[in-house]
Amino acid sequence: MSDKLKRKILDFFFPTRCPVCGELSGTFDRFCKDCKLKLHRYDGNYNVSRAVSFTATFVYDQSISPAIMLMKNGVCGNADYAFGNELADRLNEECVSDKIDIIIPVPMYRRDKKIRGFNQAELVAKVVGKRLGILVDSGSLAKIRRTKQQKSLDRKMRMVNVKGAYDVTVPEKIYGKRILLIDDICTTGSTLTELTALLLNNGASEVRCAACCKTPDLSEKKIPTV
């Protein structure tokens, strides 16, 4: 059964809704037309330390935040499909897709994943992987220590918060590989920086990073972070 047919069947029983406003949308729509017009494309030049590149689809602001919060509140809806396909488009546009061997989603602490019901970065990564035809590895990287919520910390404390919180569990699977790290949102980049260093120190040949959304530069209007 093709993915398109599966989606049509699923839409029959659970009609597709826009992950931003919740209104009904077309079977293969990512966002409704009204919300799509309000979203702001990310065209910044943010860099993650030691990573070859960084890709994001949207600027994280009030126009897109409901879709991110939907996933963080344990309701995926159409958000993984929408973000995954948008991110795959950007990776193709930036000619990154042919420079990746495996995709690794930023892992969640096991207890937190159980409470939420899923890891949103993993769901998005699976959509990206299917679109690009690249293996998604959700088992070689693990979060081994529960951390404080990043939104409550300043930049310096975010780095301290994630230090040593992750581990490579199957180093032979990442050795020599070109890896794409995927997260839902990038604020200060502390998590992506920590994981990039960890993967490189464990033998990855290079690491690229991607996120569904990137917060605005400090010079831009500040918004609530997650």
PDB file of C-alpha atoms in Angstrom:
ATOM      1  CA  MET A   1       0.000   0.000   0.000  1.00  0.00           C
ATOM      2  CA  SER A   2       1.423   3.376  -1.017  1.00  0.00           C
ATOM      3  CA  ASP A   3       1.900   6.220   1.448  1.00  0.00           C
ATOM      4  CA  LYS A   4      -0.611   8.330  -0.479  1.00  0.00           C
ATOM      5  CA  LEU A   5      -3.285   5.646  -0.183  1.00  0.00           C
ATOM      6  CA  LYS A   6      -2.557   5.218   3.523  1.00  0.00           C
ATOM      7  CA  ARG A   7      -2.937   8.949   4.036  1.00  0.00           C
ATOM      8  CA  LYS A   8      -6.241   9.005   2.129  1.00  0.00           C
ATOM      9  CA  ILE A   9      -7.599   6.180   4.268  1.00  0.00           C
ATOM     10  CA  LEU A  10      -6.417   7.843   7.463  1.00  0.00           C
ATOM     11  CA  ASP A  11      -7.937  11.143   6.360  1.00  0.00           C
ATOM     12  CA  PHE A  12     -11.304   9.411   5.867  1.00  0.00           C
ATOM     13  CA  PHE A  13     -11.438   8.347   9.513  1.00  0.00           C
ATOM     14  CA  PHE A  14      -9.417  11.203  11.017  1.00  0.00           C
ATOM     15  CA  PRO A  15      -9.773  14.289   8.782  1.00  0.00           C
ATOM     16  CA  THR A  16      -6.555  16.267   8.309  1.00  0.00           C
ATOM     17  CA  ARG A  17      -6.348  19.502  10.282  1.00  0.00           C
ATOM     18  CA  CYS A  18      -3.937  22.405  10.104  1.00  0.00           C
ATOM     19  CA  PRO A  19      -1.432  22.021  12.979  1.00  0.00           C
ATOM     20  CA  VAL A  20      -1.471  25.783  13.568  1.00  0.00           C
ATOM     21  CA  CYS A  21      -5.162  26.704  13.722  1.00  0.00           C
ATOM     22  CA  GLY A  22      -6.817  23.270  13.896  1.00  0.00           C
ATOM     23  CA  GLU A  23      -9.132  23.898  10.952  1.00  0.00           C
ATOM     24  CA  LEU A  24      -9.863  21.134   8.445  1.00  0.00           C
ATOM     25  CA  SER A  25      -7.520  21.080   5.473  1.00  0.00           C
ATOM     26  CA  GLY A  26      -6.861  18.954   2.405  1.00  0.00           C
ATOM     27  CA  THR A  27      -5.592  15.386   2.687  1.00  0.00           C
ATOM     28  CA  PHE A  28      -2.085  16.303   1.536  1.00  0.00           C
ATOM     29  CA  ASP A  29      -1.980  19.866   2.868  1.00  0.00           C
ATOM     30  CA  ARG A  30       0.725  20.719   5.376  1.00  0.00           C
ATOM     31  CA  PHE A  31      -0.919  23.903   6.647  1.00  0.00           C
ATOM     32  CA  CYS A  32      -4.173  25.573   5.684  1.00  0.00           C
ATOM     33  CA  LYS A  33      -3.895  28.354   3.102  1.00  0.00           C
ATOM     34  CA  ASP A  34      -4.491  31.165   5.604  1.00  0.00           C
ATOM     35  CA  CYS A  35      -1.852  29.947   8.077  1.00  0.00           C
ATOM     36  CA  LYS A  36       0.650  29.173   5.339  1.00  0.00           C
ATOM     37  CA  LEU A  37       0.569  32.808   4.239  1.00  0.00           C
ATOM     38  CA  LYS A  38       1.408  33.958   7.777  1.00  0.00           C
ATOM     39  CA  LEU A  39       4.457  31.723   8.274  1.00  0.00           C
ATOM     40  CA  HIS A  40       7.890  33.293   8.025  1.00  0.00           C
ATOM     41  CA  ARG A  41      10.593  31.420   6.150  1.00  0.00           C
ATOM     42  CA  TYR A  42      13.906  31.133   7.975  1.00  0.00           C
ATOM     43  CA  ASP A  43      16.687  32.703   5.914  1.00  0.00           C
ATOM     44  CA  GLY A  44      19.219  33.341   8.663  1.00  0.00           C
ATOM     45  CA  ASN A  45      22.845  32.229   8.744  1.00  0.00           C
ATOM     46  CA  TYR A  46      23.025  30.626  12.185  1.00  0.00           C
ATOM     47  CA  ASN A  47      25.926  28.213  12.760  1.00  0.00           C
ATOM     48  CA  VAL A  48      26.219  25.315  15.191  1.00  0.00           C
ATOM     49  CA  SER A  49      29.768  24.914  16.509  1.00  0.00           C
ATOM     50  CA  ARG A  50      31.683  22.182  14.602  1.00  0.00           C
ATOM     51  CA  ALA A  51      28.660  21.369  12.405  1.00  0.00           C
ATOM     52  CA  VAL A  52      29.053  21.646   8.632  1.00  0.00           C
ATOM     53  CA  SER A  53      25.687  23.352   8.156  1.00  0.00           C
ATOM     54  CA  PHE A  54      22.426  24.353   9.810  1.00  0.00           C
ATOM     55  CA  THR A  55      19.011  24.265   8.149  1.00  0.00           C
ATOM     56  CA  ALA A  56      15.645  25.474   9.469  1.00  0.00           C
ATOM     57  CA  THR A  57      12.295  25.950   7.789  1.00  0.00           C
ATOM     58  CA  PHE A  58      10.522  28.691   9.726  1.00  0.00           C
ATOM     59  CA  VAL A  59      11.309  31.536  12.081  1.00  0.00           C
ATOM     60  CA  TYR A  60       9.852  30.607  15.449  1.00  0.00           C
ATOM     61  CA  ASP A  61       7.220  33.247  16.168  1.00  0.00           C
ATOM     62  CA  GLN A  62       3.538  33.481  17.058  1.00  0.00           C
ATOM     63  CA  SER A  63       2.469  32.358  13.588  1.00  0.00           C
ATOM     64  CA  ILE A  64       4.074  28.902  13.934  1.00  0.00           C
ATOM     65  CA  SER A  65       4.351  28.373  17.702  1.00  0.00           C
ATOM     66  CA  PRO A  66       0.913  26.637  18.063  1.00  0.00           C
ATOM     67  CA  ALA A  67       2.145  23.782  15.847  1.00  0.00           C
ATOM     68  CA  ILE A  68       5.317  23.356  17.913  1.00  0.00           C
ATOM     69  CA  MET A  69       3.410  23.505  21.199  1.00  0.00           C
ATOM     70  CA  LEU A  70       0.913  20.948  19.869  1.00  0.00           C
ATOM     71  CA  MET A  71       3.712  18.399  19.615  1.00  0.00           C
ATOM     72  CA  LYS A  72       5.270  19.361  22.937  1.00  0.00           C
ATOM     73  CA  ASN A  73       1.868  18.870  24.593  1.00  0.00           C
ATOM     74  CA  GLY A  74       1.669  15.307  23.284  1.00  0.00           C
ATOM     75  CA  VAL A  75      -0.664  15.883  20.329  1.00  0.00           C
ATOM     76  CA  CYS A  76       0.999  15.289  17.001  1.00  0.00           C
ATOM     77  CA  GLY A  77      -1.916  15.657  14.585  1.00  0.00           C
ATOM     78  CA  ASN A  78      -0.602  16.757  11.206  1.00  0.00           C
ATOM     79  CA  ALA A  79       2.451  18.538  12.629  1.00  0.00           C
ATOM     80  CA  ASP A  80       5.058  15.842  11.895  1.00  0.00           C
ATOM     81  CA  TYR A  81       3.849  15.525   8.280  1.00  0.00           C
ATOM     82  CA  ALA A  82       3.849  19.294   7.802  1.00  0.00           C
ATOM     83  CA  PHE A  83       7.235  19.991   9.368  1.00  0.00           C
ATOM     84  CA  GLY A  84       8.887  16.879   7.949  1.00  0.00           C
ATOM     85  CA  ASN A  85       7.937  17.690   4.380  1.00  0.00           C
ATOM     86  CA  GLU A  86       8.841  21.364   4.740  1.00  0.00           C
ATOM     87  CA  LEU A  87      12.241  20.420   6.147  1.00  0.00           C
ATOM     88  CA  ALA A  88      12.848  17.852   3.398  1.00  0.00           C
ATOM     89  CA  ASP A  89      12.108  20.554   0.811  1.00  0.00           C
ATOM     90  CA  ARG A  90      14.661  22.902   2.384  1.00  0.00           C
ATOM     91  CA  LEU A  91      17.328  20.210   2.618  1.00  0.00           C
ATOM     92  CA  ASN A  92      16.848  19.449  -1.066  1.00  0.00           C
ATOM     93  CA  GLU A  93      16.885  23.142  -1.897  1.00  0.00           C
ATOM     94  CA  GLU A  94      20.156  23.627  -0.040  1.00  0.00           C
ATOM     95  CA  CYS A  95      21.672  20.497  -1.673  1.00  0.00           C
ATOM     96  CA  VAL A  96      22.197  18.878   1.722  1.00  0.00           C
ATOM     97  CA  SER A  97      20.195  15.701   1.138  1.00  0.00           C
ATOM     98  CA  ASP A  98      22.874  14.018  -0.983  1.00  0.00           C
ATOM     99  CA  LYS A  99      25.528  14.619   1.693  1.00  0.00           C
ATOM    100  CA  ILE A 100      23.885  12.586   4.450  1.00  0.00           C
ATOM    101  CA  ASP A 101      24.356   8.916   5.346  1.00  0.00           C
ATOM    102  CA  ILE A 102      22.014   8.693   8.344  1.00  0.00           C
ATOM    103  CA  ILE A 103      19.528  10.907  10.165  1.00  0.00           C
ATOM    104  CA  ILE A 104      19.507  11.006  13.964  1.00  0.00           C
ATOM    105  CA  PRO A 105      16.726  12.785  15.874  1.00  0.00           C
ATOM    106  CA  VAL A 106      17.600  14.585  19.101  1.00  0.00           C
ATOM    107  CA  PRO A 107      16.633  11.975  21.734  1.00  0.00           C
ATOM    108  CA  MET A 108      14.352  12.447  24.716  1.00  0.00           C
ATOM    109  CA  TYR A 109      14.847  11.065  28.192  1.00  0.00           C
ATOM    110  CA  ARG A 110      13.018   7.717  28.309  1.00  0.00           C
ATOM    111  CA  ARG A 111      10.578   8.714  31.062  1.00  0.00           C
ATOM    112  CA  ASP A 112       9.715  11.995  29.340  1.00  0.00           C
ATOM    113  CA  LYS A 113       9.075  10.204  26.044  1.00  0.00           C
ATOM    114  CA  LYS A 114       6.778   7.744  27.816  1.00  0.00           C
ATOM    115  CA  ILE A 115       4.793  10.590  29.365  1.00  0.00           C
ATOM    116  CA  ARG A 116       4.440  12.481  26.066  1.00  0.00           C
ATOM    117  CA  GLY A 117       3.844   9.354  24.033  1.00  0.00           C
ATOM    118  CA  PHE A 118       6.375  10.160  21.329  1.00  0.00           C
ATOM    119  CA  ASN A 119       9.531  12.074  20.514  1.00  0.00           C
ATOM    120  CA  GLN A 120       8.470  14.836  18.133  1.00  0.00           C
ATOM    121  CA  ALA A 121      11.978  15.152  16.662  1.00  0.00           C
ATOM    122  CA  GLU A 122      11.889  11.434  15.840  1.00  0.00           C
ATOM    123  CA  LEU A 123       8.494  11.703  14.122  1.00  0.00           C
ATOM    124  CA  VAL A 124       9.683  14.619  11.990  1.00  0.00           C
ATOM    125  CA  ALA A 125      12.938  12.795  11.213  1.00  0.00           C
ATOM    126  CA  LYS A 126      11.013   9.762   9.957  1.00  0.00           C
ATOM    127  CA  VAL A 127       9.050  11.912   7.527  1.00  0.00           C
ATOM    128  CA  VAL A 128      12.265  13.541   6.320  1.00  0.00           C
ATOM    129  CA  GLY A 129      13.989  10.177   6.018  1.00  0.00           C
ATOM    130  CA  LYS A 130      11.160   8.695   3.966  1.00  0.00           C
ATOM    131  CA  ARG A 131      11.096  11.705   1.642  1.00  0.00           C
ATOM    132  CA  LEU A 132      14.864  11.671   1.113  1.00  0.00           C
ATOM    133  CA  GLY A 133      15.354   7.913   1.173  1.00  0.00           C
ATOM    134  CA  ILE A 134      17.801   8.107   4.099  1.00  0.00           C
ATOM    135  CA  LEU A 135      17.957   5.750   7.088  1.00  0.00           C
ATOM    136  CA  VAL A 136      16.736   7.192  10.404  1.00  0.00           C
ATOM    137  CA  ASP A 137      18.703   5.901  13.406  1.00  0.00           C
ATOM    138  CA  SER A 138      16.844   6.423  16.689  1.00  0.00           C
ATOM    139  CA  GLY A 139      18.903   3.992  18.743  1.00  0.00           C
ATOM    140  CA  SER A 140      22.544   5.032  18.532  1.00  0.00           C
ATOM    141  CA  LEU A 141      22.125   8.227  20.547  1.00  0.00           C
ATOM    142  CA  ALA A 142      20.407   8.388  23.926  1.00  0.00           C
ATOM    143  CA  LYS A 143      19.568  10.933  26.583  1.00  0.00           C
ATOM    144  CA  ILE A 144      20.872   9.397  29.799  1.00  0.00           C
ATOM    145  CA  ARG A 145      20.089  12.148  32.264  1.00  0.00           C
ATOM    146  CA  ARG A 146      16.968  14.194  32.822  1.00  0.00           C
ATOM    147  CA  THR A 147      17.587  17.918  32.395  1.00  0.00           C
ATOM    148  CA  LYS A 148      15.792  21.083  33.413  1.00  0.00           C
ATOM    149  CA  GLN A 149      13.528  22.727  30.849  1.00  0.00           C
ATOM    150  CA  GLN A 150      15.752  24.860  28.645  1.00  0.00           C
ATOM    151  CA  LYS A 151      13.205  27.689  28.439  1.00  0.00           C
ATOM    152  CA  SER A 152      13.800  28.520  32.105  1.00  0.00           C
ATOM    153  CA  LEU A 153      17.564  29.007  31.633  1.00  0.00           C
ATOM    154  CA  ASP A 154      19.852  31.633  30.141  1.00  0.00           C
ATOM    155  CA  ARG A 155      22.344  30.818  27.386  1.00  0.00           C
ATOM    156  CA  LYS A 156      25.199  29.877  29.727  1.00  0.00           C
ATOM    157  CA  MET A 157      23.034  27.677  31.931  1.00  0.00           C
ATOM    158  CA  ARG A 158      21.557  25.906  28.887  1.00  0.00           C
ATOM    159  CA  MET A 159      25.038  24.723  27.951  1.00  0.00           C
ATOM    160  CA  VAL A 160      25.657  23.521  31.507  1.00  0.00           C
ATOM    161  CA  ASN A 161      22.235  21.856  31.613  1.00  0.00           C
ATOM    162  CA  VAL A 162      22.893  19.547  28.639  1.00  0.00           C
ATOM    163  CA  LYS A 163      26.554  18.819  29.374  1.00  0.00           C
ATOM    164  CA  GLY A 164      26.944  15.060  29.739  1.00  0.00           C
ATOM    165  CA  ALA A 165      23.206  14.451  29.358  1.00  0.00           C
ATOM    166  CA  TYR A 166      23.620  12.371  26.186  1.00  0.00           C
ATOM    167  CA  ASP A 167      25.628   9.325  25.165  1.00  0.00           C
ATOM    168  CA  VAL A 168      26.429   7.372  22.012  1.00  0.00           C
ATOM    169  CA  THR A 169      25.113   3.852  22.670  1.00  0.00           C
ATOM    170  CA  VAL A 170      26.159   2.155  19.417  1.00  0.00           C
ATOM    171  CA  PRO A 171      29.351   3.934  18.254  1.00  0.00           C
ATOM    172  CA  GLU A 172      30.016   1.483  15.409  1.00  0.00           C
ATOM    173  CA  LYS A 173      26.834   2.641  13.681  1.00  0.00           C
ATOM    174  CA  ILE A 174      27.960   6.260  13.519  1.00  0.00           C
ATOM    175  CA  TYR A 175      31.659   5.742  12.875  1.00  0.00           C
ATOM    176  CA  GLY A 176      32.674   7.379   9.606  1.00  0.00           C
ATOM    177  CA  LYS A 177      29.107   8.447   8.852  1.00  0.00           C
ATOM    178  CA  ARG A 178      27.837  11.816   7.640  1.00  0.00           C
ATOM    179  CA  ILE A 179      25.055  12.567  10.083  1.00  0.00           C
ATOM    180  CA  LEU A 180      22.075  14.906  10.028  1.00  0.00           C
ATOM    181  CA  LEU A 181      20.814  15.845  13.511  1.00  0.00           C
ATOM    182  CA  ILE A 182      17.157  16.897  13.616  1.00  0.00           C
ATOM    183  CA  ASP A 183      15.338  18.791  16.392  1.00  0.00           C
ATOM    184  CA  ASP A 184      11.977  20.536  16.532  1.00  0.00           C
ATOM    185  CA  ILE A 185      13.219  23.976  17.536  1.00  0.00           C
ATOM    186  CA  CYS A 186      16.611  25.630  17.923  1.00  0.00           C
ATOM    187  CA  THR A 187      16.924  28.541  20.350  1.00  0.00           C
ATOM    188  CA  THR A 188      20.515  28.999  21.536  1.00  0.00           C
ATOM    189  CA  GLY A 189      21.745  25.819  19.852  1.00  0.00           C
ATOM    190  CA  SER A 190      23.151  24.395  23.100  1.00  0.00           C
ATOM    191  CA  THR A 191      21.634  20.941  22.579  1.00  0.00           C
ATOM    192  CA  LEU A 192      22.740  20.694  18.942  1.00  0.00           C
ATOM    193  CA  THR A 193      26.221  21.915  19.884  1.00  0.00           C
ATOM    194  CA  GLU A 194      26.556  19.298  22.622  1.00  0.00           C
ATOM    195  CA  LEU A 195      25.348  16.479  20.369  1.00  0.00           C
ATOM    196  CA  THR A 196      27.485  17.542  17.410  1.00  0.00           C
ATOM    197  CA  ALA A 197      30.613  17.398  19.563  1.00  0.00           C
ATOM    198  CA  LEU A 198      29.560  14.052  21.029  1.00  0.00           C
ATOM    199  CA  LEU A 199      29.014  12.466  17.594  1.00  0.00           C
ATOM    200  CA  LEU A 200      32.277  13.818  16.171  1.00  0.00           C
ATOM    201  CA  ASN A 201      34.210  12.683  19.241  1.00  0.00           C
ATOM    202  CA  ASN A 202      32.768   9.203  18.713  1.00  0.00           C
ATOM    203  CA  GLY A 203      33.900   8.889  15.110  1.00  0.00           C
ATOM    204  CA  ALA A 204      31.276  10.552  12.911  1.00  0.00           C
ATOM    205  CA  SER A 205      32.956  12.021   9.827  1.00  0.00           C
ATOM    206  CA  GLU A 206      30.786  15.148   9.824  1.00  0.00           C
ATOM    207  CA  VAL A 207      27.560  16.440  11.324  1.00  0.00           C
ATOM    208  CA  ARG A 208      24.900  18.699   9.864  1.00  0.00           C
ATOM    209  CA  CYS A 209      22.045  20.107  11.928  1.00  0.00           C
ATOM    210  CA  ALA A 210      18.428  20.913  11.119  1.00  0.00           C
ATOM    211  CA  ALA A 211      15.383  22.142  12.991  1.00  0.00           C
ATOM    212  CA  CYS A 212      11.769  22.800  12.129  1.00  0.00           C
ATOM    213  CA  CYS A 213      12.083  26.321  13.555  1.00  0.00           C
ATOM    214  CA  LYS A 214      14.787  28.751  14.660  1.00  0.00           C
ATOM    215  CA  THR A 215      14.144  31.586  17.079  1.00  0.00           C
ATOM    216  CA  PRO A 216      14.841  35.124  15.803  1.00  0.00           C
ATOM    217  CA  ASP A 217      18.173  36.832  16.324  1.00  0.00           C
ATOM    218  CA  LEU A 218      18.507  38.819  19.553  1.00  0.00           C
ATOM    219  CA  SER A 219      18.167  42.010  17.546  1.00  0.00           C
ATOM    220  CA  GLU A 220      14.683  40.962  16.466  1.00  0.00           C
ATOM    221  CA  LYS A 221      11.490  41.093  18.512  1.00  0.00           C
ATOM    222  CA  LYS A 222      11.626  38.650  21.388  1.00  0.00           C
ATOM    223  CA  ILE A 223       8.960  35.955  21.747  1.00  0.00           C
ATOM    224  CA  PRO A 224       8.311  33.234  24.329  1.00  0.00           C
ATOM    225  CA  THR A 225      10.711  30.304  23.851  1.00  0.00           C
ATOM    226  CA  VAL A 226      10.040  26.649  24.490  1.00  0.00           C
TER     227      VAL A 226
END
